Structures are given as structure tokens and as C-alpha cells.
């Protein structure tokens, strides 16, 4: 059977430009989302289809706009932490961390090493959590159902660890301006160690199901390509950029919260397709695992909050016995704390890419402006470039590989 | 008159058994997939969720029968009917066992035997495509249309390698009647290797067995070929606009097709109701042994219950299994039950493979699916047919 006969059988061959020259086929507009099983939240894509080939795509966002940035202006600095959880609901602790670091920079607070290391440990667990959700949903989009549930098994362990630390599974608000909300609970080391010891073998399990699977490779290799120049122009960051070959990771290039003391590698690929993004994220899971282990083994002793009585709530015991502590407690709880006038932009590496918080203070106890630069927003801009000219099934694989969270996009 | 009565009774029994199997196949699928995925599966309705199929049926029947205003009403209503009918009609010529004697009347464990049985099955499964294609077309919905288009292209493409894969064993067996196909596969080479077409000389049909099974996956729209209803791409594909029993009809048609494909594979390649090793080595005792072990396991776990209701339910299952084991040993029932057991065991194993694959593999892309059919399966089946023909002519 020759090639021409084969493509005659195909209703929509992927490269069917030969006939497009003389006959202009009718296009069908397909409205994908906001209620669609694999647009991951409430993304709406307006697709123009020729058969099953996508000719143009217009993403429509804003269905999950919550006004968090504006709401922050009505709360005190410490209260606003609870809102940052809800921005990127798959990586709440990364958002906590970024916001706290920004405010701490304005306050020029020195955070004790123990708090810094705990922050690293928990944000890396957050990265694992986020990547697990990504891998599971990405796999189920391409039809591999079981991986989803295997990923959620490990995610459950991580959420239990979060619950142990903060009493909450998802909206933890565990990092506060000036350190941690509570001292780490007794016995947390054993729980984290059990998880970290078994986790690499679980990653092997996912890889067994996917990495060398012919169908998986066919569905992902060479799909969703976008040139590195376009990526930089559109402001794409994170694993997508690293899958294009650019070794850019804020944890290495502008270390925060003692990341410079940890030994880890930044995985990169050059193929820049869905498969490369998969490989980068899976390798990142292994690296995060290494960081958590180092943080666990080298955890320094010391207080979990900064020595700043005007910012950090006093210990319960001191509050009940010392007049001064009681006054500070009352002042912080009722009025909050003043932050010196100024503006600051803090960047961290969230699981999705560069997450930035721009905080402006006018000297009062409430922020004048909080702007969130969500990595999902930048990454989502690439959708039209990524999907134009490919098949409908590849659209699902491509947008899955971008790993955006609509809460982070719309804010 | 006798013939009519007998056929009526047989049709009733086959329909009852088949529809129950359809409902419980879905329960089995949910349980197996659940255990692959570290879940429990249905467990609320009845012991171990055994009444779940009943609950589903009641729910689907009592749901509002919605007909969207923008559909082509006649074709919209015809489609599920067509899909269901064509899926069920194939079962009528499947032989489940050999000849038995009921109250003095000799009869075959088969509704009817057509001398063109294989062609009939192919024809019925081709007609089944109309059900899905029309559903996609008549729904007047973009996702449904894409699903319908995908499925017609897919099923027509995969019918070719499937027919070629069927043709090869037919060259060996030299008949189109399903009953004769099974009869031709009786006996054992060297006294131990069964003379099934997969093993039979001069050219064992291993290749066409796998081609047939793969094409069968595609014909029944199962993962990795479930593109017509690819949930993550097309919402629900061709049945997006269907609800209530009309949706259930498509659902049941898919499972009936699965059973047909599994039964056809058993008949064409795996020797139908013949045991996998000779009765001289004790093949007749496999069935009672398996049921006896099942009964033993149930009794043991009934005595050491993991859940409160296990104390009652498991011994009940144990008694049922023990009774079945005993039934196999009753001489009067023996001849009827043993072939049925082997047929059900082989078909059941193939159905398990269907479910197993669903828990393991991702989904193909549309063009890859077509390439796979035309550039790989089709030539492989064709070459296999030519080689088989050559071998049959030479030996």
C-alpha cells in the first residue's frame, strides 16, 4: 500500500496541505471548555478545526478570577498569608514562601536557619505534590488511567505530612512572616523519612508504566514544540523552559532560603516536546527527593521564628507570664505590624516556574499593593503557538504538558 | 412444534444468561480495574457490591429520557437500537458446548448453526458501525460528530485485518460453520498438545490470533483504541447527547461486542469448548477442583472475617461454589457442564485481558491508529494469509 493511498484513507492526515491549495475546506469552531474533562480547571479554548487538525486557537481565561490581589490590600500582612495559599492551590507552600520572603525583605528580618531549612523541606514536598498531580492528570489525559491513582497514593502521604505540620492538608498557611506558624511536631522526622525512603521506588513504578511505553512515546515525542526564542519572548519559565535546553532555575541562579547550601542538579533536555517536559519533571521529582533528604539529615537546631518581638507572636507560655509579651501579642493580633515604606519584588522557583510577588508598602500594617506574577499565566500564553497545526488529541497532550493551574493564571 | 418450543426455550435461556453476564461483566470490570488501581470498586450495594449492576439498571431506566431539540429525531432514536441489536444478534450463532440430551430430546448448546456463521458475525459487526456513526451524526453535536467520524473510520479500517486474520484459520479448517470449526479442533497432537488453530499444523495461527485480538480491541472501542469516546478529548464522543436507557444501550452494546469478540477468539483459535489437556490426564476434574478451592477459600475467610458482613456472605458464596463443584461430579450434568466450563473459562480469560489492558495502556492518537491498521496489521495479516495458504496447498 503506497503512501498516497494511505493518506486517502485517513480522514484528516496530519500534514494535508496538498489539498488546501485548491479547495478551501470548511472549518468548524469547537468550543473546548470551560467545562471539559481535560482543560484542568476552567480554561476555555476556542479552536478552529479542519477535520481534526487545529488551525487556530484562542485561549480564554478569567473564569477563576478571585480578586486575591485586591483582597490582600484589606488584610494585615500576616493575614494575607492565608490568601496566598489559594492562588496556586496545588503549590500552596510555594506561594506562602514567596510572599513571606518578600515581606521579610521589606522588614529586613533575619530568619533562623532551622526555619529556613524547614521551609526548603516543605516547599520541595510541595513540588513533589504538584508534580504528582501533574503526572497523574497528564497520564489520564493520554489514556493511562492507573498512573493517576498511583500518583495520588503518594500525594496522600505528602498531604498527611502537611497535616502533621500545620493541621491542614491543602491550605496550610504554615509559613508566616518571620518564620513558621508552629514549631514542627514531635516525630515528624520519622514520617518524612519513611516517605522519602520509599518514594524513589514509586517514581520507578510510574516510569515503568510510561517511559518506555511505545504508545506513550508516540503520543508525546515531537508533540507540542515551540522554539526557545518564542518561549523567552512569551515569558515561559520553569520545567517547560528547561525542557527546551535552557538551564534556568531560580534556586540556583538567585538562591533564597538557603538553597545554596543544598546539593542538587537542575535537569534539562533539548528536545522541547511533551516527552522532554515529562522527563524533566520526573527527574525533578528525584532531585526534590534528594533535597528533602538533605534537609532532613542536616536540619539545624534552633528557634523556628525570627527574634523580632514586634512581628512574631510571642510563645503562649511567655504571653501568659510576662506583661511585655502580652502587650505585643495584643498589638500584633489587633493591629498587625507596620512595615517600612518601600517596594520589593521576590522571585522563587515554584513547581510551575518563576513565581514572583511584588509587594508595595506605604508604612501601614496593610500592604498598599500585592501583585502576583504567576508562572501559569506566562506559560499559558504559549498555547496558541503550541497547538496550531496539530491534531485535536495532541492539544490535550500539549496543554497537559504545560502544567498550568487556573487559580494561578486568573488570581 | 417441538423445534419451535425448543428454540424458544434456548433463546430465552441464552438471552437471560447473556444479559446477566453483560451486567456482571461491568461489575467485574469495575472490580478488576479498581484492584489494579488500589481502590475497592463497588462495595456499597449488596455484599461486595454484587447488587451494583441491578442498582445501575434501575437508575438508568428511571432516568428522564431526554431528547435534545436539535437532533435528527428518527436517526437519533434508531442509533442505540441498531447498535444494541447488532451486538446481540451475533450471540445467536455462538456454540457454547457440544450436543446434550434434555428430557429425551437431543440438542446442541447453540441457538442455531449457520453454514456461513463466520460471515454472519462479520456482517453483524459491520452493521454495528452504523449505530455509532449515526449516533454521532444525528446528535448534531460537534464532539459527537468527531466521535462518530472517528469510529466509522476506525472500525472500517480494522475490519480488514480482522477479516484477513479470520481467513487464515478458515483455510486450515475448511468450513464457515462455527460448530464445525470447533469440532475440527478436537483431539490432541502427541496425545497432549491440543489441535487448536493456534497450535495446529501445518502453520500455527499465532500471528492471526494476535491480529484478530488487536483488531477486536479496535472493533469494540476499548483502550488503547477507545478514540470514538475518548473522554479527555471528546467529552463522551458519539454518545455525548444520549441519556437514560439510550445511553445504556450503547454501553451494553460495547460489552456485548466484547463478549462476541472473546467468544469468537475462543472458537476460531482456542478450540471452543474443548479442554486444554486430554480427559485422560484428568481435565474433567479441573472444574470441580477450582470450585472446591473457591469454596474452601470462602469458608476460611468466612471464619476469619475482615468485615462484619463477611461472616454471613462468604459462607453463602462458599455453599454456592461447593454446590457447583458437586454439580460437575453428577454424571447426568457432567457432559453438559464440562464443555460450558471450558468455553466460559477461555472466554472469561480473554475478557480479563480486555480489562487488564484497560488498566495499563494509554490511548493511541487518531493518525497513529490508522497507520497501525494499514501499515502494520494489514500487511502482517495479509502475509500470514499467504503463507498459510501456501502451507495448506503444500502439505
PDB file of N, CA, C and O in Angstrom, chain A residues 267-292:
ATOM      1  N   UNK A 267      17.709  19.333  36.104  1.00  0.00           N
ATOM      2  CA  UNK A 267      17.642  18.513  34.893  1.00  0.00           C
ATOM      3  C   UNK A 267      17.223  19.352  33.682  1.00  0.00           C
ATOM      4  O   UNK A 267      16.335  20.202  33.785  1.00  0.00           O
ATOM      5  N   UNK A 268      17.888  19.144  32.568  1.00  0.00           N
ATOM      6  CA  UNK A 268      17.465  19.811  31.329  1.00  0.00           C
ATOM      7  C   UNK A 268      17.415  18.797  30.200  1.00  0.00           C
ATOM      8  O   UNK A 268      18.033  17.733  30.254  1.00  0.00           O
ATOM      9  N   UNK A 269      16.641  19.156  29.181  1.00  0.00           N
ATOM     10  CA  UNK A 269      16.522  18.369  27.943  1.00  0.00           C
ATOM     11  C   UNK A 269      16.587  19.362  26.802  1.00  0.00           C
ATOM     12  O   UNK A 269      16.373  20.556  27.012  1.00  0.00           O
ATOM     13  N   UNK A 270      16.810  18.889  25.614  1.00  0.00           N
ATOM     14  CA  UNK A 270      16.844  19.826  24.493  1.00  0.00           C
ATOM     15  C   UNK A 270      15.735  19.565  23.483  1.00  0.00           C
ATOM     16  O   UNK A 270      15.504  20.376  22.606  1.00  0.00           O
ATOM     17  N   UNK A 271      15.022  18.436  23.599  1.00  0.00           N
ATOM     18  CA  UNK A 271      14.043  18.099  22.559  1.00  0.00           C
ATOM     19  C   UNK A 271      12.861  19.064  22.545  1.00  0.00           C
ATOM     20  O   UNK A 271      12.274  19.308  21.504  1.00  0.00           O
ATOM     21  N   UNK A 272      12.518  19.610  23.719  1.00  0.00           N
ATOM     22  CA  UNK A 272      11.455  20.612  23.797  1.00  0.00           C
ATOM     23  C   UNK A 272      10.110  20.093  23.294  1.00  0.00           C
ATOM     24  O   UNK A 272       9.398  20.777  22.558  1.00  0.00           O
ATOM     25  N   UNK A 273       9.758  18.891  23.613  1.00  0.00           N
ATOM     26  CA  UNK A 273       8.427  18.381  23.273  1.00  0.00           C
ATOM     27  C   UNK A 273       7.761  17.873  24.556  1.00  0.00           C
ATOM     28  O   UNK A 273       8.305  18.019  25.648  1.00  0.00           O
ATOM     29  N   UNK A 274       6.591  17.293  24.411  1.00  0.00           N
ATOM     30  CA  UNK A 274       5.848  16.848  25.587  1.00  0.00           C
ATOM     31  C   UNK A 274       6.641  15.784  26.342  1.00  0.00           C
ATOM     32  O   UNK A 274       6.670  15.767  27.575  1.00  0.00           O
ATOM     33  N   UNK A 275       7.326  14.924  25.605  1.00  0.00           N
ATOM     34  CA  UNK A 275       8.096  13.853  26.247  1.00  0.00           C
ATOM     35  C   UNK A 275       9.250  14.442  27.073  1.00  0.00           C
ATOM     36  O   UNK A 275       9.510  14.003  28.192  1.00  0.00           O
ATOM     37  N   UNK A 276       9.919  15.459  26.515  1.00  0.00           N
ATOM     38  CA  UNK A 276      11.040  16.082  27.231  1.00  0.00           C
ATOM     39  C   UNK A 276      10.543  16.721  28.519  1.00  0.00           C
ATOM     40  O   UNK A 276      11.194  16.628  29.562  1.00  0.00           O
ATOM     41  N   UNK A 277       9.363  17.369  28.447  1.00  0.00           N
ATOM     42  CA  UNK A 277       8.811  18.003  29.648  1.00  0.00           C
ATOM     43  C   UNK A 277       8.476  16.943  30.695  1.00  0.00           C
ATOM     44  O   UNK A 277       8.678  17.155  31.892  1.00  0.00           O
ATOM     45  N   UNK A 278       7.985  15.815  30.212  1.00  0.00           N
ATOM     46  CA  UNK A 278       7.710  14.690  31.122  1.00  0.00           C
ATOM     47  C   UNK A 278       9.001  14.237  31.804  1.00  0.00           C
ATOM     48  O   UNK A 278       9.051  14.082  33.029  1.00  0.00           O
ATOM     49  N   UNK A 279      10.060  14.064  30.986  1.00  0.00           N
ATOM     50  CA  UNK A 279      11.320  13.580  31.554  1.00  0.00           C
ATOM     51  C   UNK A 279      11.897  14.569  32.557  1.00  0.00           C
ATOM     52  O   UNK A 279      12.392  14.183  33.615  1.00  0.00           O
ATOM     53  N   UNK A 280      11.818  15.870  32.213  1.00  0.00           N
ATOM     54  CA  UNK A 280      12.360  16.892  33.125  1.00  0.00           C
ATOM     55  C   UNK A 280      11.621  16.841  34.459  1.00  0.00           C
ATOM     56  O   UNK A 280      12.244  16.832  35.526  1.00  0.00           O
ATOM     57  N   UNK A 281      10.307  16.740  34.415  1.00  0.00           N
ATOM     58  CA  UNK A 281       9.551  16.781  35.673  1.00  0.00           C
ATOM     59  C   UNK A 281       9.791  15.519  36.501  1.00  0.00           C
ATOM     60  O   UNK A 281       9.885  15.593  37.722  1.00  0.00           O
ATOM     61  N   UNK A 282       9.906  14.374  35.824  1.00  0.00           N
ATOM     62  CA  UNK A 282      10.159  13.151  36.578  1.00  0.00           C
ATOM     63  C   UNK A 282      11.522  13.218  37.247  1.00  0.00           C
ATOM     64  O   UNK A 282      11.680  12.853  38.419  1.00  0.00           O
ATOM     65  N   UNK A 283      12.518  13.770  36.520  1.00  0.00           N
ATOM     66  CA  UNK A 283      13.851  13.888  37.097  1.00  0.00           C
ATOM     67  C   UNK A 283      13.827  14.910  38.236  1.00  0.00           C
ATOM     68  O   UNK A 283      14.501  14.735  39.252  1.00  0.00           O
ATOM     69  N   UNK A 284      13.018  15.960  38.081  1.00  0.00           N
ATOM     70  CA  UNK A 284      12.902  16.952  39.157  1.00  0.00           C
ATOM     71  C   UNK A 284      12.348  16.321  40.428  1.00  0.00           C
ATOM     72  O   UNK A 284      12.736  16.694  41.529  1.00  0.00           O
ATOM     73  N   UNK A 285      11.457  15.357  40.248  1.00  0.00           N
ATOM     74  CA  UNK A 285      10.922  14.675  41.422  1.00  0.00           C
ATOM     75  C   UNK A 285      12.048  13.971  42.168  1.00  0.00           C
ATOM     76  O   UNK A 285      12.130  14.028  43.399  1.00  0.00           O
ATOM     77  N   UNK A 286      12.939  13.316  41.407  1.00  0.00           N
ATOM     78  CA  UNK A 286      14.054  12.617  42.066  1.00  0.00           C
ATOM     79  C   UNK A 286      14.976  13.616  42.769  1.00  0.00           C
ATOM     80  O   UNK A 286      15.468  13.365  43.875  1.00  0.00           O
ATOM     81  N   UNK A 287      15.225  14.772  42.109  1.00  0.00           N
ATOM     82  CA  UNK A 287      16.104  15.776  42.709  1.00  0.00           C
ATOM     83  C   UNK A 287      15.466  16.372  43.970  1.00  0.00           C
ATOM     84  O   UNK A 287      16.141  16.569  44.979  1.00  0.00           O
ATOM     85  N   UNK A 288      14.159  16.638  43.906  1.00  0.00           N
ATOM     86  CA  UNK A 288      13.473  17.181  45.084  1.00  0.00           C
ATOM     87  C   UNK A 288      13.594  16.212  46.241  1.00  0.00           C
ATOM     88  O   UNK A 288      13.782  16.610  47.394  1.00  0.00           O
ATOM     89  N   UNK A 289      13.505  14.947  45.895  1.00  0.00           N
ATOM     90  CA  UNK A 289      13.644  13.906  46.893  1.00  0.00           C
ATOM     91  C   UNK A 289      15.015  13.999  47.569  1.00  0.00           C
ATOM     92  O   UNK A 289      15.136  13.883  48.793  1.00  0.00           O
ATOM     93  N   UNK A 290      16.052  14.256  46.762  1.00  0.00           N
ATOM     94  CA  UNK A 290      17.405  14.416  47.311  1.00  0.00           C
ATOM     95  C   UNK A 290      17.466  15.603  48.257  1.00  0.00           C
ATOM     96  O   UNK A 290      18.057  15.537  49.340  1.00  0.00           O
ATOM     97  N   UNK A 291      16.837  16.714  47.839  1.00  0.00           N
ATOM     98  CA  UNK A 291      16.878  17.924  48.678  1.00  0.00           C
ATOM     99  C   UNK A 291      16.173  17.658  50.008  1.00  0.00           C
ATOM    100  O   UNK A 291      16.681  18.032  51.073  1.00  0.00           O
ATOM    101  N   UNK A 292      15.037  16.994  49.946  1.00  0.00           N
ATOM    102  CA  UNK A 292      14.295  16.722  51.183  1.00  0.00           C
ATOM    103  C   UNK A 292      15.157  15.877  52.110  1.00  0.00           C
ATOM    104  O   UNK A 292      15.230  16.120  53.315  1.00  0.00           O
TER     105      UNK A 292
END
